[in-house]
């Protein structure tokens, strides 16, 4: 691999696994097979990108945040709705830098309309940032260790809602191939996601958290 970000995969088995888990939320409504659109991707030569797709400013154009090996988060934005063309906005998104191989996932943890970013670190902890203003480009750090979680080295998080119950699921994969599964204790709760957890190799199964 040369660092190219493909339309359906990126470098690293851990990143690909988290992407697949997030795509699983589409299961009831979408096809389960995917066709590779391009092998050239959107960024030839980029070193070990870790992507997160969202719409930061609500303009209908998708944004891609790429966690980079150089400890920065690059920001790309879609040129027009529905396009596979993205342009580079900045190599230092929101001034977030200095985190070794950051892995970003996004969601609205507390239902206030502002985007929350969880950034997986090599240490195994998750940084928590929140958008300062709805649809704004600035983010403020909430804490250095979201809910006190430490899932092991090289944490790759993914926020989604597997079963549509309104509670966010947080899946975190580490460099040992271990998956941890957490669920919000209540809707719109940003304090923690500790309702269920599983740390085991192989398919993810949920068990009572302890």
PDB file of C-alpha atoms in Angstrom, residues 23-162:
ATOM      1  CA  UNK A  23     -21.249   0.548   7.997  1.00  0.00           C
ATOM      2  CA  UNK A  24     -23.124  -2.247   9.776  1.00  0.00           C
ATOM      3  CA  UNK A  25     -25.647   0.315  11.023  1.00  0.00           C
ATOM      4  CA  UNK A  26     -26.905   0.555   7.435  1.00  0.00           C
ATOM      5  CA  UNK A  27     -27.811  -3.138   7.400  1.00  0.00           C
ATOM      6  CA  UNK A  28     -31.634  -2.814   7.671  1.00  0.00           C
ATOM      7  CA  UNK A  29     -31.835  -0.269   4.833  1.00  0.00           C
ATOM      8  CA  UNK A  30     -28.840  -0.678   2.559  1.00  0.00           C
ATOM      9  CA  UNK A  31     -27.150  -3.322   0.439  1.00  0.00           C
ATOM     10  CA  UNK A  32     -24.465  -5.417   2.092  1.00  0.00           C
ATOM     11  CA  UNK A  33     -22.128  -5.521  -0.903  1.00  0.00           C
ATOM     12  CA  UNK A  34     -19.876  -2.675  -1.960  1.00  0.00           C
ATOM     13  CA  UNK A  35     -18.026  -1.984  -5.196  1.00  0.00           C
ATOM     14  CA  UNK A  36     -14.685  -0.252  -5.187  1.00  0.00           C
ATOM     15  CA  UNK A  37     -15.098   3.058  -6.981  1.00  0.00           C
ATOM     16  CA  UNK A  38     -11.461   3.980  -7.359  1.00  0.00           C
ATOM     17  CA  UNK A  39      -8.060   2.582  -6.458  1.00  0.00           C
ATOM     18  CA  UNK A  40      -6.434   5.989  -6.794  1.00  0.00           C
ATOM     19  CA  UNK A  41      -8.363   7.381  -3.849  1.00  0.00           C
ATOM     20  CA  UNK A  42      -8.359  11.006  -2.740  1.00  0.00           C
ATOM     21  CA  UNK A  43      -4.830  11.389  -1.496  1.00  0.00           C
ATOM     22  CA  UNK A  44      -2.004   9.430  -3.189  1.00  0.00           C
ATOM     23  CA  UNK A  45       1.152   9.472  -1.113  1.00  0.00           C
ATOM     24  CA  UNK A  46      -0.565  10.234   2.197  1.00  0.00           C
ATOM     25  CA  UNK A  47       1.123   8.268   4.972  1.00  0.00           C
ATOM     26  CA  UNK A  48      -1.157   5.928   6.965  1.00  0.00           C
ATOM     27  CA  UNK A  49      -4.408   7.969   6.934  1.00  0.00           C
ATOM     28  CA  UNK A  50      -7.242   7.243   9.362  1.00  0.00           C
ATOM     29  CA  UNK A  51     -10.493   8.736   7.987  1.00  0.00           C
ATOM     30  CA  UNK A  52     -13.660  10.084   9.581  1.00  0.00           C
ATOM     31  CA  UNK A  53     -16.535  11.305   7.364  1.00  0.00           C
ATOM     32  CA  UNK A  54     -19.032  13.906   8.624  1.00  0.00           C
ATOM     33  CA  UNK A  55     -20.613  17.262   7.735  1.00  0.00           C
ATOM     34  CA  UNK A  56     -18.990  19.771  10.060  1.00  0.00           C
ATOM     35  CA  UNK A  57     -20.804  22.939   9.007  1.00  0.00           C
ATOM     36  CA  UNK A  58     -24.131  21.516   7.800  1.00  0.00           C
ATOM     37  CA  UNK A  59     -23.670  22.822   4.259  1.00  0.00           C
ATOM     38  CA  UNK A  60     -24.541  19.480   2.650  1.00  0.00           C
ATOM     39  CA  UNK A  61     -20.929  18.880   1.618  1.00  0.00           C
ATOM     40  CA  UNK A  62     -19.168  15.966   3.299  1.00  0.00           C
ATOM     41  CA  UNK A  63     -15.984  16.604   5.215  1.00  0.00           C
ATOM     42  CA  UNK A  64     -13.202  14.062   5.702  1.00  0.00           C
ATOM     43  CA  UNK A  65     -10.925  14.316   8.723  1.00  0.00           C
ATOM     44  CA  UNK A  66      -7.732  12.319   8.221  1.00  0.00           C
ATOM     45  CA  UNK A  67      -5.684  11.383  11.248  1.00  0.00           C
ATOM     46  CA  UNK A  68      -2.121  11.431  10.029  1.00  0.00           C
ATOM     47  CA  UNK A  69       1.137   9.794  11.039  1.00  0.00           C
ATOM     48  CA  UNK A  70       2.656  13.290  11.299  1.00  0.00           C
ATOM     49  CA  UNK A  71       0.471  13.904  14.400  1.00  0.00           C
ATOM     50  CA  UNK A  72      -1.923  16.229  12.577  1.00  0.00           C
ATOM     51  CA  UNK A  73      -5.522  15.984  11.383  1.00  0.00           C
ATOM     52  CA  UNK A  74      -6.043  16.967   7.754  1.00  0.00           C
ATOM     53  CA  UNK A  75      -9.391  18.347   6.600  1.00  0.00           C
ATOM     54  CA  UNK A  76     -10.849  17.709   3.145  1.00  0.00           C
ATOM     55  CA  UNK A  77     -14.235  18.951   1.889  1.00  0.00           C
ATOM     56  CA  UNK A  78     -16.444  17.623  -0.914  1.00  0.00           C
ATOM     57  CA  UNK A  79     -16.508  19.892  -3.978  1.00  0.00           C
ATOM     58  CA  UNK A  80     -20.244  19.410  -4.701  1.00  0.00           C
ATOM     59  CA  UNK A  81     -22.912  17.158  -3.093  1.00  0.00           C
ATOM     60  CA  UNK A  82     -22.655  13.547  -4.269  1.00  0.00           C
ATOM     61  CA  UNK A  83     -19.178  14.023  -5.697  1.00  0.00           C
ATOM     62  CA  UNK A  84     -16.149  11.820  -5.068  1.00  0.00           C
ATOM     63  CA  UNK A  85     -13.931  14.872  -5.471  1.00  0.00           C
ATOM     64  CA  UNK A  86     -12.561  16.440  -2.283  1.00  0.00           C
ATOM     65  CA  UNK A  87     -10.292  19.435  -1.839  1.00  0.00           C
ATOM     66  CA  UNK A  88      -7.785  19.980   0.956  1.00  0.00           C
ATOM     67  CA  UNK A  89      -8.945  22.695   3.369  1.00  0.00           C
ATOM     68  CA  UNK A  90      -6.148  22.530   5.935  1.00  0.00           C
ATOM     69  CA  UNK A  91      -3.407  20.236   7.244  1.00  0.00           C
ATOM     70  CA  UNK A  92      -4.015  21.428  10.804  1.00  0.00           C
ATOM     71  CA  UNK A  93      -7.737  21.013  11.455  1.00  0.00           C
ATOM     72  CA  UNK A  94      -8.939  23.236  14.331  1.00  0.00           C
ATOM     73  CA  UNK A  95      -5.346  23.483  15.519  1.00  0.00           C
ATOM     74  CA  UNK A  96      -5.468  19.863  16.705  1.00  0.00           C
ATOM     75  CA  UNK A  97      -1.944  18.500  16.501  1.00  0.00           C
ATOM     76  CA  UNK A  98       0.716  16.727  18.512  1.00  0.00           C
ATOM     77  CA  UNK A  99      -1.181  13.449  18.908  1.00  0.00           C
ATOM     78  CA  UNK A 100       0.718  10.413  17.626  1.00  0.00           C
ATOM     79  CA  UNK A 101      -1.274   8.706  14.850  1.00  0.00           C
ATOM     80  CA  UNK A 102      -4.699  10.177  15.809  1.00  0.00           C
ATOM     81  CA  UNK A 103      -7.848   8.202  14.927  1.00  0.00           C
ATOM     82  CA  UNK A 104     -10.984  10.359  14.843  1.00  0.00           C
ATOM     83  CA  UNK A 105     -14.659   9.474  15.220  1.00  0.00           C
ATOM     84  CA  UNK A 106     -17.538  11.947  15.450  1.00  0.00           C
ATOM     85  CA  UNK A 107     -21.054  12.135  16.870  1.00  0.00           C
ATOM     86  CA  UNK A 108     -23.319  14.257  19.040  1.00  0.00           C
ATOM     87  CA  UNK A 109     -22.968  12.715  22.486  1.00  0.00           C
ATOM     88  CA  UNK A 110     -25.241  15.026  24.440  1.00  0.00           C
ATOM     89  CA  UNK A 111     -27.781  15.989  21.771  1.00  0.00           C
ATOM     90  CA  UNK A 112     -26.954  19.702  21.842  1.00  0.00           C
ATOM     91  CA  UNK A 113     -26.410  19.910  18.087  1.00  0.00           C
ATOM     92  CA  UNK A 114     -22.668  20.357  18.455  1.00  0.00           C
ATOM     93  CA  UNK A 115     -20.305  17.721  17.122  1.00  0.00           C
ATOM     94  CA  UNK A 116     -18.187  15.745  19.582  1.00  0.00           C
ATOM     95  CA  UNK A 117     -14.863  14.332  18.428  1.00  0.00           C
ATOM     96  CA  UNK A 118     -13.267  11.341  20.121  1.00  0.00           C
ATOM     97  CA  UNK A 119      -9.630  10.936  19.139  1.00  0.00           C
ATOM     98  CA  UNK A 120      -7.956   7.592  19.762  1.00  0.00           C
ATOM     99  CA  UNK A 121      -4.343   7.767  20.898  1.00  0.00           C
ATOM    100  CA  UNK A 122      -1.394   5.402  20.927  1.00  0.00           C
ATOM    101  CA  UNK A 123      -1.689   5.391  24.724  1.00  0.00           C
ATOM    102  CA  UNK A 124      -5.113   3.707  24.534  1.00  0.00           C
ATOM    103  CA  UNK A 125      -7.095   6.683  25.827  1.00  0.00           C
ATOM    104  CA  UNK A 126      -9.606   8.847  23.947  1.00  0.00           C
ATOM    105  CA  UNK A 127      -9.380  12.616  23.781  1.00  0.00           C
ATOM    106  CA  UNK A 128     -12.767  14.383  23.830  1.00  0.00           C
ATOM    107  CA  UNK A 129     -13.316  17.621  21.902  1.00  0.00           C
ATOM    108  CA  UNK A 130     -16.604  19.449  21.291  1.00  0.00           C
ATOM    109  CA  UNK A 131     -17.605  21.990  18.659  1.00  0.00           C
ATOM    110  CA  UNK A 132     -17.713  25.489  20.170  1.00  0.00           C
ATOM    111  CA  UNK A 133     -20.653  26.631  18.037  1.00  0.00           C
ATOM    112  CA  UNK A 134     -23.153  24.634  15.974  1.00  0.00           C
ATOM    113  CA  UNK A 135     -21.733  24.305  12.440  1.00  0.00           C
ATOM    114  CA  UNK A 136     -18.569  26.082  13.572  1.00  0.00           C
ATOM    115  CA  UNK A 137     -14.966  25.192  12.740  1.00  0.00           C
ATOM    116  CA  UNK A 138     -13.573  25.603  16.251  1.00  0.00           C
ATOM    117  CA  UNK A 139     -13.383  22.784  18.806  1.00  0.00           C
ATOM    118  CA  UNK A 140     -12.552  22.893  22.504  1.00  0.00           C
ATOM    119  CA  UNK A 141     -11.008  20.110  24.557  1.00  0.00           C
ATOM    120  CA  UNK A 142     -13.370  18.604  27.150  1.00  0.00           C
ATOM    121  CA  UNK A 143     -10.911  16.123  28.649  1.00  0.00           C
ATOM    122  CA  UNK A 144      -7.828  14.032  27.892  1.00  0.00           C
ATOM    123  CA  UNK A 145      -9.415  10.675  28.704  1.00  0.00           C
ATOM    124  CA  UNK A 146     -13.058  10.206  27.712  1.00  0.00           C
ATOM    125  CA  UNK A 147     -14.864   8.404  30.552  1.00  0.00           C
ATOM    126  CA  UNK A 148     -11.474   7.251  31.831  1.00  0.00           C
ATOM    127  CA  UNK A 149     -11.310   4.542  29.154  1.00  0.00           C
ATOM    128  CA  UNK A 150      -8.001   2.860  28.363  1.00  0.00           C
ATOM    129  CA  UNK A 151      -8.494   0.056  25.857  1.00  0.00           C
ATOM    130  CA  UNK A 152      -4.863  -0.632  25.078  1.00  0.00           C
ATOM    131  CA  UNK A 153      -2.275   0.694  22.653  1.00  0.00           C
ATOM    132  CA  UNK A 154      -3.250   2.417  19.392  1.00  0.00           C
ATOM    133  CA  UNK A 155      -6.967   2.938  20.089  1.00  0.00           C
ATOM    134  CA  UNK A 156      -9.201   3.273  17.002  1.00  0.00           C
ATOM    135  CA  UNK A 157     -12.728   4.410  17.990  1.00  0.00           C
ATOM    136  CA  UNK A 158     -16.024   4.361  16.083  1.00  0.00           C
ATOM    137  CA  UNK A 159     -19.266   6.000  17.284  1.00  0.00           C
ATOM    138  CA  UNK A 160     -22.533   4.683  15.854  1.00  0.00           C
ATOM    139  CA  UNK A 161     -25.979   3.381  16.872  1.00  0.00           C
ATOM    140  CA  UNK A 162     -26.166  -0.297  16.007  1.00  0.00           C
TER     141      UNK A 162
END
